[in-house]
Amino acid sequence: MHRLFAAVLIAVSASFLPADLLGSGSNTVAAAEVVHYQCKEWKAKHIHDTKKIETIAATLKKLGCEVKQEKHNGHVDLKYRCPKERSLPVKSHDEAVKWEKWLKEFGFKAYHTH
């Protein structure tokens, strides 16, 4: 159940990255709302799937987080933090809610504004 949930989160999170966060070359994003997030302390996720590790690590890095990977006992501990509050402009309320939920599930303090 948790693996399926994690896979869905990864797929959803990658599809919601704004174009400039993905590096498409465009620096303009018409933001209807902004998601604010912060994770002062190091958090860790135990992940067994290499593809999931790469996707989650890349997403966290694009969000401006510090990311470390430690391999042991057949899995990877993906450690991350984001000591400074950051903002992510998004195009819709639904997108803001999804990002806020994803960030909170990863232990971030998150909220969105209009």
N, CA, C and O atoms as a DFTB+ gen file, in Angstrom:
456 C
 N C O
     1  1       0.825      -1.188       0.000
     2  2       0.000       0.000       0.000
     3  2       0.868       1.251       0.000
     4  3       0.624       2.181      -0.769
     5  1       1.901       1.275       0.878
     6  2       2.758       2.449       0.952
     7  2       3.570       2.632      -0.321
     8  3       3.816       3.761      -0.745
     9  1       3.986       1.531      -0.932
    10  2       4.755       1.627      -2.177
    11  2       3.896       2.186      -3.298
    12  3       4.357       3.017      -4.081
    13  1       2.652       1.737      -3.378
    14  2       1.749       2.253      -4.392
    15  2       1.514       3.739      -4.171
    16  3       1.545       4.524      -5.119
    17  1       1.279       4.126      -2.920
    18  2       1.072       5.534      -2.581
    19  2       2.297       6.362      -2.964
    20  3       2.160       7.447      -3.529
    21  1       3.494       5.856      -2.658
    22  2       4.728       6.564      -2.991
    23  2       4.879       6.714      -4.499
    24  3       5.289       7.769      -4.982
    25  1       4.550       5.664      -5.242
    26  2       4.647       5.723      -6.698
    27  2       3.696       6.769      -7.269
    28  3       4.057       7.512      -8.182
    29  1       2.496       6.824      -6.736
    30  2       1.527       7.821      -7.197
    31  2       2.025       9.226      -6.865
    32  3       1.924      10.132      -7.692
    33  1       2.558       9.408      -5.663
    34  2       3.082      10.719      -5.282
    35  2       4.206      11.169      -6.198
    36  3       4.275      12.339      -6.575
    37  1       5.075      10.256      -6.550
    38  2       6.193      10.595      -7.433
    39  2       5.673      11.024      -8.796
    40  3       6.088      12.051      -9.333
    41  1       4.776      10.244      -9.344
    42  2       4.225      10.571     -10.657
    43  2       3.491      11.899     -10.639
    44  3       3.645      12.712     -11.551
    45  1       2.698      12.118      -9.609
    46  2       1.938      13.359      -9.496
    47  2       2.878      14.538      -9.286
    48  3       2.705      15.583      -9.913
    49  1       3.863      14.387      -8.419
    50  2       4.757      15.507      -8.126
    51  2       5.528      15.940      -9.356
    52  3       5.689      17.137      -9.595
    53  1       6.005      14.991     -10.139
    54  2       6.765      15.340     -11.344
    55  2       5.884      16.054     -12.360
    56  3       6.357      16.941     -13.071
    57  1       4.606      15.679     -12.439
    58  2       3.720      16.293     -13.420
    59  2       3.305      17.705     -13.035
    60  3       2.830      18.459     -13.885
    61  1       3.473      18.079     -11.769
    62  2       3.057      19.405     -11.331
    63  2       4.183      20.414     -11.244
    64  3       3.935      21.573     -10.913
    65  1       5.406      20.017     -11.528
    66  2       6.501      20.978     -11.468
    67  2       6.281      22.055     -12.516
    68  3       6.059      21.737     -13.684
    69  1       6.335      23.306     -12.129
    70  2       6.193      24.382     -13.102
    71  2       7.301      24.311     -14.139
    72  3       8.381      23.786     -13.867
    73  1       7.037      24.833     -15.317
    74  2       7.980      24.727     -16.421
    75  2       9.357      25.270     -16.070
    76  3      10.358      24.642     -16.416
    77  1       9.445      26.428     -15.388
    78  2      10.767      26.969     -15.104
    79  2      11.489      26.165     -14.031
    80  3      12.719      26.189     -13.984
    81  1      10.770      25.457     -13.174
    82  2      11.401      24.606     -12.180
    83  2      11.990      23.376     -12.852
    84  3      12.986      22.825     -12.383
    85  1      11.380      22.947     -13.942
    86  2      11.884      21.795     -14.685
    87  2      13.012      22.181     -15.633
    88  3      13.659      21.309     -16.214
    89  1      13.254      23.474     -15.795
    90  2      14.355      23.892     -16.641
    91  2      14.012      23.929     -18.112
    92  3      14.867      23.627     -18.946
    93  1      12.797      24.288     -18.457
    94  2      12.399      24.313     -19.857
    95  2      12.942      25.535     -20.586
    96  3      12.816      25.641     -21.806
    97  1      13.544      26.454     -19.842
    98  2      14.074      27.646     -20.478
    99  2      13.178      28.855     -20.273
   100  3      13.647      29.987     -20.391
   101  1      11.926      28.653     -19.975
   102  2      11.012      29.758     -19.742
   103  2      11.073      30.154     -18.278
   104  3      10.946      29.303     -17.397
   105  1      11.266      31.429     -18.012
   106  2      11.339      31.910     -16.635
   107  2      10.046      32.561     -16.180
   108  3       9.996      33.129     -15.089
   109  1       9.000      32.491     -16.990
   110  2       7.744      33.117     -16.602
   111  2       6.696      32.061     -16.323
   112  3       6.418      31.201     -17.159
   113  1       6.120      32.137     -15.140
   114  2       5.024      31.252     -14.767
   115  2       3.928      32.138     -14.214
   116  3       4.133      32.852     -13.233
   117  1       2.749      32.093     -14.849
   118  2       1.621      32.873     -14.363
   119  2       1.062      32.155     -13.137
   120  3       0.357      31.154     -13.262
   121  1       1.380      32.671     -11.961
   122  2       0.995      32.008     -10.717
   123  2      -0.343      32.519     -10.219
   124  3      -0.510      33.705      -9.937
   125  1      -1.293      31.598     -10.116
   126  2      -2.575      31.939      -9.516
   127  2      -2.451      31.868      -8.003
   128  3      -3.121      32.609      -7.283
   129  1      -1.588      30.970      -7.519
   130  2      -1.373      30.768      -6.091
   131  2       0.097      30.444      -5.863
   132  3       0.832      30.119      -6.795
   133  1       0.505      30.539      -4.611
   134  2       1.894      30.265      -4.254
   135  2       1.908      29.320      -3.056
   136  3       1.224      29.552      -2.060
   137  1       2.695      28.256      -3.168
   138  2       2.874      27.317      -2.067
   139  2       4.164      27.704      -1.348
   140  3       5.220      27.830      -1.968
   141  1       4.064      27.889      -0.038
   142  2       5.217      28.235       0.793
   143  2       5.582      26.995       1.602
   144  3       4.703      26.305       2.119
   145  1       6.883      26.713       1.710
   146  2       7.290      25.490       2.398
   147  2       8.652      25.654       3.065
   148  3       9.473      26.483       2.672
   149  1       8.854      24.827       4.092
   150  2      10.104      24.843       4.850
   151  2      10.217      23.534       5.625
   152  3       9.218      22.981       6.085
   153  1      11.437      23.054       5.759
   154  2      11.721      21.853       6.550
   155  2      13.079      22.094       7.206
   156  3      14.116      21.740       6.646
   157  1      13.068      22.695       8.392
   158  2      14.308      23.123       9.046
   159  2      15.211      21.965       9.442
   160  3      16.432      22.048       9.304
   161  1      14.618      20.894       9.930
   162  2      15.397      19.741      10.412
   163  2      15.513      18.684       9.318
   164  3      14.643      18.573       8.454
   165  1      16.594      17.912       9.366
   166  2      16.767      16.812       8.421
   167  2      15.653      15.788       8.613
   168  3      15.326      15.424       9.743
   169  1      15.074      15.327       7.515
   170  2      14.079      14.251       7.491
   171  2      14.666      13.121       6.646
   172  3      15.587      13.345       5.860
   173  1      14.139      11.915       6.807
   174  2      14.629      10.785       6.017
   175  2      13.477       9.901       5.574
   176  3      12.502       9.714       6.302
   177  1      13.603       9.362       4.376
   178  2      12.676       8.368       3.838
   179  2      13.501       7.136       3.493
   180  3      14.570       7.248       2.893
   181  1      13.009       5.965       3.869
   182  2      13.644       4.698       3.528
   183  2      13.028       4.217       2.227
   184  3      11.828       3.951       2.169
   185  1      13.834       4.104       1.188
   186  2      13.312       3.778      -0.136
   187  2      14.108       2.616      -0.731
   188  3      15.338       2.600      -0.675
   189  1      13.396       1.653      -1.297
   190  2      14.039       0.479      -1.885
   191  2      14.126       0.557      -3.416
   192  3      14.955      -0.127      -4.017
   193  1      13.309       1.354      -4.033
   194  2      13.235       1.446      -5.496
   195  2      14.140       2.572      -6.004
   196  3      13.947       3.741      -5.667
   197  1      15.134       2.198      -6.824
   198  2      16.120       3.161      -7.330
   199  2      15.468       4.276      -8.132
   200  3      15.855       5.437      -7.993
   201  1      14.492       3.954      -8.962
   202  2      13.822       4.975      -9.782
   203  2      13.096       5.987      -8.898
   204  3      13.125       7.187      -9.170
   205  1      12.444       5.499      -7.838
   206  2      11.752       6.398      -6.912
   207  2      12.738       7.325      -6.219
   208  3      12.471       8.514      -6.041
   209  1      13.880       6.768      -5.829
   210  2      14.912       7.576      -5.168
   211  2      15.331       8.719      -6.072
   212  3      15.388       9.873      -5.647
   213  1      15.625       8.387      -7.329
   214  2      16.077       9.403      -8.286
   215  2      15.021      10.476      -8.504
   216  3      15.337      11.665      -8.540
   217  1      13.763      10.056      -8.648
   218  2      12.675      11.001      -8.910
   219  2      12.429      11.913      -7.713
   220  3      12.310      13.128      -7.868
   221  1      12.353      11.331      -6.531
   222  2      12.096      12.138      -5.333
   223  2      13.277      13.063      -5.059
   224  3      13.077      14.235      -4.740
   225  1      14.501      12.558      -5.178
   226  2      15.692      13.385      -4.949
   227  2      15.732      14.549      -5.932
   228  3      16.020      15.680      -5.541
   229  1      15.446      14.281      -7.202
   230  2      15.449      15.344      -8.211
   231  2      14.381      16.391      -7.912
   232  3      14.626      17.589      -8.052
   233  1      13.198      15.942      -7.501
   234  2      12.117      16.877      -7.167
   235  2      12.517      17.752      -5.990
   236  3      12.339      18.970      -6.026
   237  1      13.059      17.127      -4.942
   238  2      13.479      17.897      -3.763
   239  2      14.575      18.899      -4.110
   240  3      14.557      20.031      -3.627
   241  1      15.522      18.492      -4.939
   242  2      16.599      19.406      -5.352
   243  2      16.041      20.576      -6.150
   244  3      16.456      21.718      -5.950
   245  1      15.101      20.301      -7.055
   246  2      14.496      21.371      -7.852
   247  2      13.691      22.329      -6.984
   248  3      13.511      23.497      -7.331
   249  1      13.212      21.826      -5.855
   250  2      12.500      22.685      -4.908
   251  2      13.463      23.480      -4.033
   252  3      13.031      24.286      -3.209
   253  1      14.772      23.257      -4.208
   254  2      15.778      24.014      -3.468
   255  2      16.216      23.377      -2.164
   256  3      16.824      24.043      -1.325
   257  1      15.920      22.104      -1.980
   258  2      16.270      21.408      -0.741
   259  2      17.680      20.826      -0.811
   260  3      18.197      20.540      -1.891
   261  1      18.285      20.661       0.356
   262  2      19.527      19.911       0.473
   263  2      19.144      18.442       0.508
   264  3      18.199      18.068       1.203
   265  1      19.860      17.606      -0.230
   266  2      19.518      16.191      -0.327
   267  2      20.780      15.347      -0.178
   268  3      21.819      15.654      -0.762
   269  1      20.674      14.272       0.617
   270  2      21.757      13.301       0.796
   271  2      21.175      11.908       0.620
   272  3      20.002      11.671       0.910
   273  1      22.014      10.981       0.138
   274  2      21.590       9.592       0.019
   275  2      22.593       8.712       0.744
   276  3      23.802       8.848       0.557
   277  1      22.088       7.812       1.570
   278  2      22.929       6.868       2.292
   279  2      22.402       5.462       2.055
   280  3      21.264       5.150       2.408
   281  1      23.246       4.600       1.447
   282  2      22.843       3.223       1.154
   283  2      23.268       2.314       2.301
   284  3      24.395       2.391       2.790
   285  1      22.334       1.444       2.725
   286  2      22.659       0.431       3.719
   287  2      21.516      -0.567       3.835
   288  3      20.359      -0.226       3.586
   289  1      21.835      -1.781       4.207
   290  2      20.847      -2.848       4.450
   291  2      19.833      -3.022       3.319
   292  3      18.658      -3.281       3.580
   293  1      20.267      -2.885       2.084
   294  2      19.389      -3.125       0.943
   295  2      18.433      -2.006       0.585
   296  3      17.536      -2.201      -0.235
   297  1      18.606      -0.846       1.179
   298  2      17.758       0.293       0.811
   299  2      18.572       1.576       0.923
   300  3      19.728       1.569       1.348
   301  1      17.946       2.657       0.537
   302  2      18.588       3.971       0.611
   303  2      17.801       4.847       1.568
   304  3      16.572       4.900       1.516
   305  1      18.517       5.527       2.434
   306  2      17.904       6.573       3.246
   307  2      18.089       7.870       2.463
   308  3      19.212       8.333       2.268
   309  1      16.996       8.437       2.028
   310  2      17.028       9.721       1.344
   311  2      16.800      10.779       2.408
   312  3      15.713      10.869       2.977
   313  1      17.821      11.580       2.677
   314  2      17.728      12.612       3.709
   315  2      17.641      13.978       3.030
   316  3      18.274      14.225       2.004
   317  1      16.844      14.848       3.629
   318  2      16.611      16.153       3.013
   319  2      16.209      17.175       4.065
   320  3      15.716      16.836       5.141
   321  1      16.435      18.437       3.717
   322  2      15.951      19.557       4.526
   323  2      15.917      20.798       3.654
   324  3      16.527      20.845       2.586
   325  1      15.197      21.794       4.127
   326  2      15.070      23.075       3.436
   327  2      14.965      24.135       4.529
   328  3      13.863      24.557       4.882
   329  1      16.122      24.572       5.074
   330  2      16.098      25.449       6.250
   331  2      15.432      26.813       6.030
   332  3      14.826      27.357       6.953
   333  1      15.538      27.362       4.830
   334  2      14.905      28.651       4.539
   335  2      13.525      28.412       3.938
   336  3      13.329      27.471       3.169
   337  1      12.568      29.271       4.291
   338  2      11.256      29.162       3.673
   339  2      11.382      29.507       2.195
   340  3      12.050      30.471       1.821
   341  1      10.737      28.713       1.377
   342  2      10.761      28.912      -0.067
   343  2       9.335      29.020      -0.581
   344  3       8.381      28.686       0.121
   345  1       9.202      29.492      -1.819
   346  2       7.894      29.661      -2.442
   347  2       7.880      28.987      -3.802
   348  3       8.863      29.025      -4.542
   349  1       6.753      28.372      -4.118
   350  2       6.568      27.700      -5.399
   351  2       5.302      28.244      -6.048
   352  3       4.200      27.946      -5.588
   353  1       5.439      29.036      -7.104
   354  2       4.250      29.531      -7.799
   355  2       3.587      28.400      -8.582
   356  3       4.266      27.622      -9.251
   357  1       2.271      28.312      -8.497
   358  2       1.514      27.291      -9.219
   359  2       0.355      27.952      -9.954
   360  3      -0.003      29.095      -9.669
   361  1      -0.217      27.232     -10.888
   362  2      -1.226      27.821     -11.770
   363  2      -2.660      27.714     -11.282
   364  3      -3.536      28.418     -11.785
   365  1      -2.920      26.834     -10.295
   366  2      -4.308      26.659      -9.874
   367  2      -4.388      26.304      -8.391
   368  3      -3.398      25.922      -7.766
   369  1      -5.588      26.442      -7.855
   370  2      -5.825      26.075      -6.462
   371  2      -5.612      24.576      -6.264
   372  3      -5.004      24.158      -5.278
   373  1      -6.110      23.771      -7.195
   374  2      -5.945      22.314      -7.086
   375  2      -4.472      21.924      -7.051
   376  3      -4.071      21.062      -6.269
   377  1      -3.677      22.553      -7.890
   378  2      -2.237      22.277      -7.913
   379  2      -1.597      22.682      -6.586
   380  3      -0.740      21.967      -6.067
   381  1      -2.008      23.824      -6.036
   382  2      -1.482      24.280      -4.747
   383  2      -1.818      23.289      -3.644
   384  3      -0.971      22.981      -2.805
   385  1      -3.043      22.792      -3.640
   386  2      -3.473      21.827      -2.621
   387  2      -2.672      20.536      -2.740
   388  3      -2.262      19.972      -1.725
   389  1      -2.442      20.059      -3.960
   390  2      -1.681      18.818      -4.162
   391  2      -0.232      18.975      -3.702
   392  3       0.313      18.094      -3.038
   393  1       0.385      20.100      -4.058
   394  2       1.767      20.332      -3.616
   395  2       1.835      20.457      -2.103
   396  3       2.731      19.892      -1.477
   397  1       0.907      21.184      -1.513
   398  2       0.889      21.359      -0.059
   399  2       0.771      19.997       0.634
   400  3       1.476      19.730       1.608
   401  1      -0.112      19.150       0.134
   402  2      -0.292      17.814       0.704
   403  2       0.987      16.988       0.562
   404  3       1.420      16.348       1.521
   405  1       1.589      16.998      -0.617
   406  2       2.820      16.237      -0.862
   407  2       3.926      16.691       0.085
   408  3       4.600      15.861       0.696
   409  1       4.114      17.995       0.208
   410  2       5.156      18.536       1.078
   411  2       4.913      18.153       2.538
   412  3       5.849      17.773       3.241
   413  1       3.683      18.248       2.989
   414  2       3.368      17.885       4.373
   415  2       3.632      16.403       4.630
   416  3       4.092      16.034       5.710
   417  1       3.345      15.558       3.651
   418  2       3.610      14.133       3.800
   419  2       5.105      13.838       3.896
   420  3       5.502      12.796       4.418
   421  1       5.921      14.741       3.398
   422  2       7.371      14.607       3.512
   423  2       7.919      15.365       4.716
   424  3       9.134      15.501       4.862
   425  1       7.034      15.860       5.579
   426  2       7.453      16.492       6.828
   427  2       7.724      17.980       6.761
   428  3       8.299      18.543       7.693
   429  1       7.327      18.626       5.688
   430  2       7.517      20.065       5.544
   431  2       6.406      20.834       6.238
   432  3       5.283      20.345       6.362
   433  1       6.722      22.030       6.684
   434  2       5.705      23.004       7.057
   435  2       5.308      23.635       5.723
   436  3       6.161      24.179       5.021
   437  1       4.034      23.570       5.369
   438  2       3.607      24.076       4.062
   439  2       2.231      24.711       4.150
   440  3       1.371      24.271       4.914
   441  1       2.039      25.750       3.357
   442  2       0.744      26.405       3.218
   443  2       0.742      27.128       1.882
   444  3       1.796      27.337       1.281
   445  1      -0.431      27.507       1.424
   446  2      -0.473      28.258       0.166
   447  2      -1.274      29.545       0.321
   448  3      -2.142      29.666       1.186
   449  1      -0.956      30.489      -0.536
   450  2      -1.648      31.789      -0.551
   451  2      -2.207      32.032      -1.943
   452  3      -1.769      31.431      -2.924
   453  1      -3.173      32.917      -2.002
   454  2      -3.836      33.260      -3.265
   455  2      -3.240      34.519      -3.843
   456  3      -3.664      34.972      -4.906
